[in-house]
């Protein structure tokens, strides 16, 4: 099929590249000329495992192209994906200006039977608005179908998720929308992946519900971590016990510095705002966000407990991205923590296998090291912020030699508290036994 994808961010680019790999002819469109320039040269504008190869392959076979102007891409497309950003406004409400702008830019070029797909995460009612804008611009399009097809890709595993989705969700008003989407995803459906058909509002709400519930699980684990620290319990074991119950499940119960990224924090806020606008207050969601902020504050407290005054202290952060496998630092708990330490007078030096440059442009006061050893050499405290595998296999005896003080705050519970104690570290895990070291 011929497909246009409007917006080449994390969602749009992965969607475009994976649809091209499934055999469709895809044109990715973005108003950012510099980005399109990179993409035309076959270069992914951000790090996502496997994406670069997929872009190279798609470009080489001619299945994947990139344009700034939507005219040609949209005119020939049977399916047009809208994958533009939906950032949060100060109130928490999703800012849908880019969605409306995208609608206006594609409207003049849409073919009579095109299906427009809302892929960005948006509040309930957005597909209806999208259709309204398109119909105002093109009253002749009486067969126009607008469908909701939320994406469930995880950064860092997005390519894997694109080819092996837990489910494909399509919300549509009429059968033609479902039929076209089934045709588009036929290679995945043939492989046994299920496609769920719903009305549009249900599809839109389902996406927000999933992200909000994931955030809720993480905050529940973090609240239990605070409690475990006070009770002398081990939150990792509590989570294992909970997770053994299939009704609960172990995933997303890892206590730590909390969730970040461009999706969970923003979608939680947007859902809370939308609920309020619909006349239903959902304060549980506000509490989830509060506990998430508390997770970073708890780590600051541990650093202060270990170092007393932070002025003239050098603190090394291991990991700056919001999670492993990505160079994305948007709403990264590591940067929130770095900012708080800087505010209290510490010198903060960070190392990340991928995200150093992005972290530096987000937080210029942060010093960036090019290796773990460089980061921790002479540091008074080392904080694990992101659970990259590289940190799991850290040579702890070498770390002991390099650090000025052998103090470790483990914001992702990567290390074994008993081993750390045996090695002679003053070790602060997150919600674990040995959390109150004598020193
Ligand atoms: C999230 C969802 O998981 C995807 O299903 C969804 O498609 C995506 O948002 C989106 O809406 O686009 P992502 O933002 O890539 O994906 O990140 P997650 O894997 O959900 O992780 C979010 C944060 O939670 C990370 O900072 C991670 O470190 C943290 N986390 C995760 C924990 O603190 N504890 C856990 O147990 C799990």
mmCIF file of C-alpha atoms in Angstrom, residues 257 298-300 302-303 306 381-385 407-412 426-430:
data_model
loop_
_atom_site.group_PDB
_atom_site.id
_atom_site.type_symbol
_atom_site.label_atom_id
_atom_site.label_comp_id
_atom_site.label_asym_id
_atom_site.label_seq_id
_atom_site.Cartn_x
_atom_site.Cartn_y
_atom_site.Cartn_z
ATOM 1 C CA UNK A 257 14.313 7.117 40.587
ATOM 2 C CA UNK A 298 14.489 10.527 48.243
ATOM 3 C CA UNK A 299 17.737 10.055 46.305
ATOM 4 C CA UNK A 300 18.810 13.635 47.132
ATOM 5 C CA UNK A 302 20.434 9.853 50.623
ATOM 6 C CA UNK A 303 23.223 11.899 49.051
ATOM 7 C CA UNK A 306 26.019 10.443 53.098
ATOM 8 C CA UNK A 381 29.545 9.774 45.695
ATOM 9 C CA UNK A 382 28.354 7.719 42.740
ATOM 10 C CA UNK A 383 24.655 7.531 41.871
ATOM 11 C CA UNK A 384 23.210 4.931 39.517
ATOM 12 C CA UNK A 385 20.450 6.760 37.639
ATOM 13 C CA UNK A 407 29.661 5.900 48.627
ATOM 14 C CA UNK A 408 27.084 4.506 46.216
ATOM 15 C CA UNK A 409 23.455 5.579 45.893
ATOM 16 C CA UNK A 410 21.820 2.952 43.733
ATOM 17 C CA UNK A 411 18.788 4.576 42.144
ATOM 18 C CA UNK A 412 17.997 1.467 40.088
ATOM 19 C CA UNK A 426 28.558 2.784 52.058
ATOM 20 C CA UNK A 427 25.630 1.622 49.966
ATOM 21 C CA UNK A 428 22.182 3.134 49.686
ATOM 22 C CA UNK A 429 19.825 0.997 47.632
ATOM 23 C CA UNK A 430 16.255 1.995 46.877
#
